[in-house]
């Protein structure tokens, strides 16, 4: 007992003496509503169009939608803030206007925020925050592994409450960079309490949030608890948004009751689809059946509710397809396939149910959008930030997206650092072969779509996210795979490239695809000889061109010529010159105009 008392006193003493006391962290606070550019992602309207910074419907909607819908649109469900920081500590403080918890949904889901951080390979890691609820809610994240450049963070906002204000704090000596909203077209969801997030344990576990991470796309959540009823006033707002796809998941709020007949539900479905299609002729629309109740197996009444509306949905879908409405799809209950433990109260999903919802949606959306994800790493689209000392991966993607819209290229050259740091535009931080690029590639209208440290799966992400969309290239040159050598087998690399080639064909069906064999590199010469033989065979099966200009880097004994490299992997200026000369015959030249004499003969005929 005396020993215990002594240790306790010693602990108190050491923490009270100035030399041993911890210095409080001084934080710098940032308010997203005061940013110089839009940073609140998940909003279809912003700025002057909305009353309050975290609203989900435009201000003018208050006069047209029902009060219940308007009030729920003030909840911040689906909103997210992105930033980059090189810190091990983050604090979020904010206030909400409503009740902080519900009997069947915890405060962390109703009113809490949720933080995720990216690693260098584009994976999203959940951050554990210590929270305190009161007039001011506070989440503290500590002991995170900092990185020199800083990680990208995504902060999900409360699902079922209205934000009065919010601030993000980091220690004053760290770098904090707000990130603008992403430029990709969003997935737009119009739904019920289930899509709004009930009853997820935390904001990042709503199926809409999970789906946004899985597809790595912005998502606009226009779900209103108990009030997702396919009303024209809301559908009109949905149609204002330029979406990648529209999702209509409202049947849980449209079961037949005393005020609503099944015929009414049928008409609502048909009218909503026709309304959307009239205003957005080409955007895909996904209709979703009622996923059921987990007590439906034992309750005939409850089972009948969702069985009836699902039959109505199938009839409406059949009618609409029969009338020639294109790009219309159906997600049936059988494919959502919730199990008996997937709901909190028989109606609203638990975290398990949210995962099952998101998996079903991902599977369907990937088919509809032609964005398949395969079973191995080379077939799963991913971002990355491995070459962060030289350039910012996301910034380069945005630059390329802007360039292809304003100045569509004849030839796109997709690759890794060997391509990125060769030369051309968009201008890279360094160029080891600018002269040969300017002499050979520039006259042919080649756009450099190389990214330092890219792997096959990173190029796949870029293809899925618009770098080949909206223009017709004469040729797509693909030289990728060397960064996969250390983590993938030859079979996985070959499978990944075959997967990638198919994705390119979908987006550039008239372009010639030229696959360049992986260039020789120090100590990998024999393996690459065998692998390139496999790639040549795959190219034949895929009916694309294959070339190996990289043999210029090999000496007669099969080893690389070190004089042509800066590090055994990246060519030096002379290496690029010789490579360009050997590559040039495989690049598609512009169509030549007829010579004057030929023109005259043609006219005389």
Tab-separated table of C-alpha atoms in Angstrom, residues 355-591:
chain	number	residue	atom	x	y	z
A	355	UNK	CA	-21.813	-2.827	-46.722
A	356	UNK	CA	-24.132	-5.247	-48.500
A	357	UNK	CA	-26.054	-2.371	-50.086
A	358	UNK	CA	-22.823	-0.743	-51.283
A	359	UNK	CA	-21.467	-4.001	-52.719
A	360	UNK	CA	-24.678	-4.572	-54.691
A	361	UNK	CA	-24.620	-1.021	-56.017
A	362	UNK	CA	-20.952	-1.205	-56.966
A	363	UNK	CA	-21.454	-4.439	-58.883
A	364	UNK	CA	-24.313	-2.948	-60.899
A	365	UNK	CA	-22.801	0.478	-61.482
A	366	UNK	CA	-19.543	-0.977	-62.735
A	367	UNK	CA	-21.456	-2.884	-65.400
A	368	UNK	CA	-23.596	0.107	-66.381
A	369	UNK	CA	-20.660	2.542	-66.519
A	370	UNK	CA	-18.237	0.082	-68.134
A	371	UNK	CA	-15.873	0.339	-65.170
A	372	UNK	CA	-15.240	-3.301	-64.183
A	373	UNK	CA	-12.938	-4.157	-61.290
A	374	UNK	CA	-11.216	-7.525	-61.380
A	375	UNK	CA	-9.981	-9.931	-58.708
A	376	UNK	CA	-6.271	-9.024	-58.788
A	377	UNK	CA	-4.526	-5.738	-58.021
A	378	UNK	CA	-3.695	-4.973	-61.673
A	379	UNK	CA	-7.415	-4.989	-62.500
A	380	UNK	CA	-8.589	-2.785	-59.609
A	381	UNK	CA	-8.565	0.965	-60.480
A	382	UNK	CA	-6.515	2.989	-57.981
A	383	UNK	CA	-5.035	6.432	-57.519
A	384	UNK	CA	-1.535	6.879	-56.085
A	385	UNK	CA	0.845	9.457	-54.624
A	386	UNK	CA	4.139	7.547	-54.649
A	387	UNK	CA	6.123	10.132	-56.621
A	388	UNK	CA	5.024	12.998	-54.403
A	389	UNK	CA	8.478	14.615	-54.198
A	390	UNK	CA	8.360	15.446	-57.915
A	391	UNK	CA	4.725	16.197	-58.732
A	392	UNK	CA	1.116	15.974	-57.504
A	393	UNK	CA	-0.766	13.102	-59.130
A	394	UNK	CA	-4.259	14.583	-58.793
A	395	UNK	CA	-3.124	17.973	-60.072
A	396	UNK	CA	-1.645	16.374	-63.182
A	397	UNK	CA	-4.910	14.503	-63.778
A	398	UNK	CA	-6.862	17.766	-63.589
A	399	UNK	CA	-4.409	19.448	-65.983
A	400	UNK	CA	-4.755	16.627	-68.486
A	401	UNK	CA	-8.554	16.630	-68.214
A	402	UNK	CA	-8.611	20.355	-68.954
A	403	UNK	CA	-6.201	19.936	-71.871
A	404	UNK	CA	-8.044	17.136	-73.669
A	405	UNK	CA	-11.236	19.199	-73.523
A	406	UNK	CA	-9.680	22.319	-75.022
A	407	UNK	CA	-7.053	20.738	-77.275
A	408	UNK	CA	-7.930	17.123	-78.179
A	409	UNK	CA	-4.799	15.140	-79.073
A	410	UNK	CA	-4.207	12.991	-82.158
A	411	UNK	CA	-2.139	10.463	-80.215
A	412	UNK	CA	-2.148	9.846	-76.482
A	413	UNK	CA	0.858	8.185	-74.874
A	414	UNK	CA	-0.098	6.554	-71.578
A	415	UNK	CA	2.678	5.439	-69.272
A	416	UNK	CA	4.729	5.962	-66.121
A	417	UNK	CA	7.755	8.125	-65.288
A	418	UNK	CA	9.618	6.918	-68.395
A	419	UNK	CA	6.966	8.698	-70.435
A	420	UNK	CA	6.182	11.473	-67.958
A	421	UNK	CA	9.760	12.756	-67.727
A	422	UNK	CA	10.574	12.380	-71.413
A	423	UNK	CA	9.165	15.753	-72.552
A	424	UNK	CA	6.168	17.430	-74.139
A	425	UNK	CA	3.008	18.726	-72.531
A	426	UNK	CA	1.595	18.976	-69.944
A	427	UNK	CA	5.030	20.164	-68.874
A	428	UNK	CA	6.671	17.908	-66.271
A	429	UNK	CA	8.922	19.109	-63.436
A	430	UNK	CA	11.851	17.672	-65.381
A	431	UNK	CA	12.453	16.464	-68.944
A	432	UNK	CA	15.345	14.143	-69.743
A	433	UNK	CA	14.664	13.905	-73.485
A	434	UNK	CA	12.935	17.135	-74.428
A	435	UNK	CA	14.835	17.414	-77.725
A	436	UNK	CA	13.778	14.019	-79.070
A	437	UNK	CA	10.193	14.518	-77.920
A	438	UNK	CA	10.050	17.857	-79.712
A	439	UNK	CA	11.625	16.439	-82.859
A	440	UNK	CA	9.622	13.208	-83.156
A	441	UNK	CA	6.539	13.256	-80.937
A	442	UNK	CA	5.406	16.869	-81.075
A	443	UNK	CA	4.928	17.011	-84.888
A	444	UNK	CA	2.653	13.967	-84.641
A	445	UNK	CA	0.398	15.635	-82.066
A	446	UNK	CA	1.297	13.306	-79.195
A	447	UNK	CA	0.018	14.199	-75.720
A	448	UNK	CA	2.100	12.963	-72.800
A	449	UNK	CA	-0.164	11.007	-70.444
A	450	UNK	CA	2.654	9.537	-68.398
A	451	UNK	CA	2.565	9.743	-64.577
A	452	UNK	CA	5.599	9.091	-62.437
A	453	UNK	CA	5.371	5.814	-60.463
A	454	UNK	CA	2.164	4.709	-62.191
A	455	UNK	CA	1.226	1.054	-62.321
A	456	UNK	CA	-1.300	-0.651	-64.581
A	457	UNK	CA	-4.115	-0.141	-62.077
A	458	UNK	CA	-3.391	3.602	-61.903
A	459	UNK	CA	-3.733	3.985	-65.664
A	460	UNK	CA	-6.985	2.002	-65.406
A	461	UNK	CA	-8.296	4.588	-62.913
A	462	UNK	CA	-7.341	7.401	-65.255
A	463	UNK	CA	-9.107	5.735	-68.170
A	464	UNK	CA	-12.241	5.296	-66.048
A	465	UNK	CA	-12.072	8.923	-64.941
A	466	UNK	CA	-12.161	10.681	-68.250
A	467	UNK	CA	-8.707	10.992	-69.787
A	468	UNK	CA	-9.889	9.273	-72.988
A	469	UNK	CA	-13.428	10.693	-73.038
A	470	UNK	CA	-14.950	13.344	-75.273
A	471	UNK	CA	-12.625	13.152	-78.297
A	472	UNK	CA	-11.455	10.754	-81.002
A	473	UNK	CA	-7.773	9.893	-80.994
A	474	UNK	CA	-6.095	8.340	-83.999
A	475	UNK	CA	-3.884	6.205	-81.758
A	476	UNK	CA	-3.480	5.273	-78.116
A	477	UNK	CA	0.047	4.237	-77.183
A	478	UNK	CA	0.330	2.195	-73.996
A	479	UNK	CA	3.670	1.631	-72.242
A	480	UNK	CA	3.051	0.556	-68.660
A	481	UNK	CA	3.925	-2.266	-66.294
A	482	UNK	CA	7.506	-1.812	-65.149
A	483	UNK	CA	6.378	-0.563	-61.724
A	484	UNK	CA	4.324	-3.743	-61.292
A	485	UNK	CA	7.368	-5.999	-61.568
A	486	UNK	CA	8.193	-5.892	-57.868
A	487	UNK	CA	4.697	-6.755	-56.630
A	488	UNK	CA	2.995	-8.774	-59.392
A	489	UNK	CA	3.616	-11.978	-61.299
A	490	UNK	CA	3.988	-12.003	-65.075
A	491	UNK	CA	0.521	-13.540	-65.343
A	492	UNK	CA	-0.978	-10.726	-63.249
A	493	UNK	CA	0.759	-8.082	-65.354
A	494	UNK	CA	-0.477	-9.674	-68.566
A	495	UNK	CA	-4.021	-9.979	-67.203
A	496	UNK	CA	-3.966	-6.357	-66.047
A	497	UNK	CA	-2.844	-5.072	-69.435
A	498	UNK	CA	-5.507	-7.127	-71.183
A	499	UNK	CA	-8.087	-5.627	-68.796
A	500	UNK	CA	-6.754	-2.127	-69.477
A	501	UNK	CA	-6.779	-2.592	-73.247
A	502	UNK	CA	-10.464	-3.505	-73.118
A	503	UNK	CA	-11.216	-0.358	-71.097
A	504	UNK	CA	-9.408	1.734	-73.720
A	505	UNK	CA	-11.339	0.091	-76.565
A	506	UNK	CA	-14.660	0.993	-74.917
A	507	UNK	CA	-13.707	4.671	-74.768
A	508	UNK	CA	-11.729	4.988	-78.007
A	509	UNK	CA	-13.351	2.412	-80.318
A	510	UNK	CA	-11.933	3.907	-83.530
A	511	UNK	CA	-8.368	4.482	-82.290
A	512	UNK	CA	-5.522	2.142	-83.064
A	513	UNK	CA	-4.038	0.769	-79.852
A	514	UNK	CA	-0.282	0.263	-79.807
A	515	UNK	CA	1.100	-1.729	-76.877
A	516	UNK	CA	4.820	-1.133	-76.274
A	517	UNK	CA	6.727	-3.972	-74.659
A	518	UNK	CA	8.025	-3.160	-71.176
A	519	UNK	CA	11.435	-1.537	-71.588
A	520	UNK	CA	14.525	-3.426	-70.439
A	521	UNK	CA	15.850	-2.509	-67.016
A	522	UNK	CA	18.886	-3.439	-64.968
A	523	UNK	CA	18.811	-7.015	-63.586
A	524	UNK	CA	15.394	-7.715	-65.105
A	525	UNK	CA	16.433	-8.342	-68.718
A	526	UNK	CA	15.683	-12.090	-68.832
A	527	UNK	CA	12.347	-11.795	-67.068
A	528	UNK	CA	11.250	-8.987	-69.382
A	529	UNK	CA	12.198	-10.965	-72.471
A	530	UNK	CA	9.842	-13.732	-71.386
A	531	UNK	CA	7.140	-11.345	-70.221
A	532	UNK	CA	7.156	-9.393	-73.469
A	533	UNK	CA	6.644	-12.645	-75.362
A	534	UNK	CA	3.485	-13.161	-73.298
A	535	UNK	CA	2.401	-9.584	-73.956
A	536	UNK	CA	2.905	-10.024	-77.700
A	537	UNK	CA	0.657	-13.088	-77.608
A	538	UNK	CA	-1.955	-11.206	-75.577
A	539	UNK	CA	-1.865	-8.316	-78.078
A	540	UNK	CA	-2.569	-10.754	-80.883
A	541	UNK	CA	-5.545	-12.187	-79.006
A	542	UNK	CA	-6.832	-8.670	-78.292
A	543	UNK	CA	-6.309	-7.643	-81.944
A	544	UNK	CA	-4.068	-4.669	-81.185
A	545	UNK	CA	-0.586	-3.713	-82.411
A	546	UNK	CA	2.511	-4.648	-80.437
A	547	UNK	CA	6.024	-3.248	-80.778
A	548	UNK	CA	9.346	-3.572	-78.961
A	549	UNK	CA	11.393	-0.453	-79.701
A	550	UNK	CA	12.961	-0.981	-76.281
A	551	UNK	CA	15.350	-3.549	-77.720
A	552	UNK	CA	17.461	-0.548	-78.685
A	553	UNK	CA	18.587	-0.473	-75.045
A	554	UNK	CA	20.053	-3.992	-75.132
A	555	UNK	CA	23.614	-4.993	-75.954
A	556	UNK	CA	24.361	-8.189	-77.946
A	557	UNK	CA	24.760	-10.151	-74.695
A	558	UNK	CA	21.180	-9.306	-73.684
A	559	UNK	CA	22.147	-6.877	-70.911
A	560	UNK	CA	21.132	-3.225	-70.926
A	561	UNK	CA	23.486	-0.641	-72.338
A	562	UNK	CA	24.162	1.465	-69.240
A	563	UNK	CA	25.331	4.341	-71.434
A	564	UNK	CA	21.712	4.914	-72.493
A	565	UNK	CA	20.307	5.132	-68.951
A	566	UNK	CA	20.513	7.502	-66.026
A	567	UNK	CA	19.787	4.825	-63.415
A	568	UNK	CA	19.291	1.483	-65.142
A	569	UNK	CA	15.603	2.225	-65.656
A	570	UNK	CA	15.076	5.733	-67.035
A	571	UNK	CA	16.717	6.611	-70.355
A	572	UNK	CA	19.043	9.582	-70.593
A	573	UNK	CA	18.849	12.060	-73.443
A	574	UNK	CA	20.730	9.789	-75.848
A	575	UNK	CA	18.601	6.826	-74.807
A	576	UNK	CA	15.444	8.754	-75.590
A	577	UNK	CA	16.845	9.793	-78.985
A	578	UNK	CA	17.536	6.215	-80.007
A	579	UNK	CA	14.239	4.999	-78.582
A	580	UNK	CA	12.300	7.737	-80.433
A	581	UNK	CA	13.950	6.811	-83.735
A	582	UNK	CA	12.978	3.155	-83.342
A	583	UNK	CA	9.451	4.005	-82.117
A	584	UNK	CA	8.627	6.522	-84.846
A	585	UNK	CA	7.685	3.991	-87.598
A	586	UNK	CA	4.977	2.569	-85.311
A	587	UNK	CA	3.334	5.934	-84.624
A	588	UNK	CA	0.380	6.833	-86.772
A	589	UNK	CA	1.238	9.736	-89.038
A	590	UNK	CA	-1.360	12.339	-90.103
A	591	UNK	CA	-3.239	11.568	-93.292
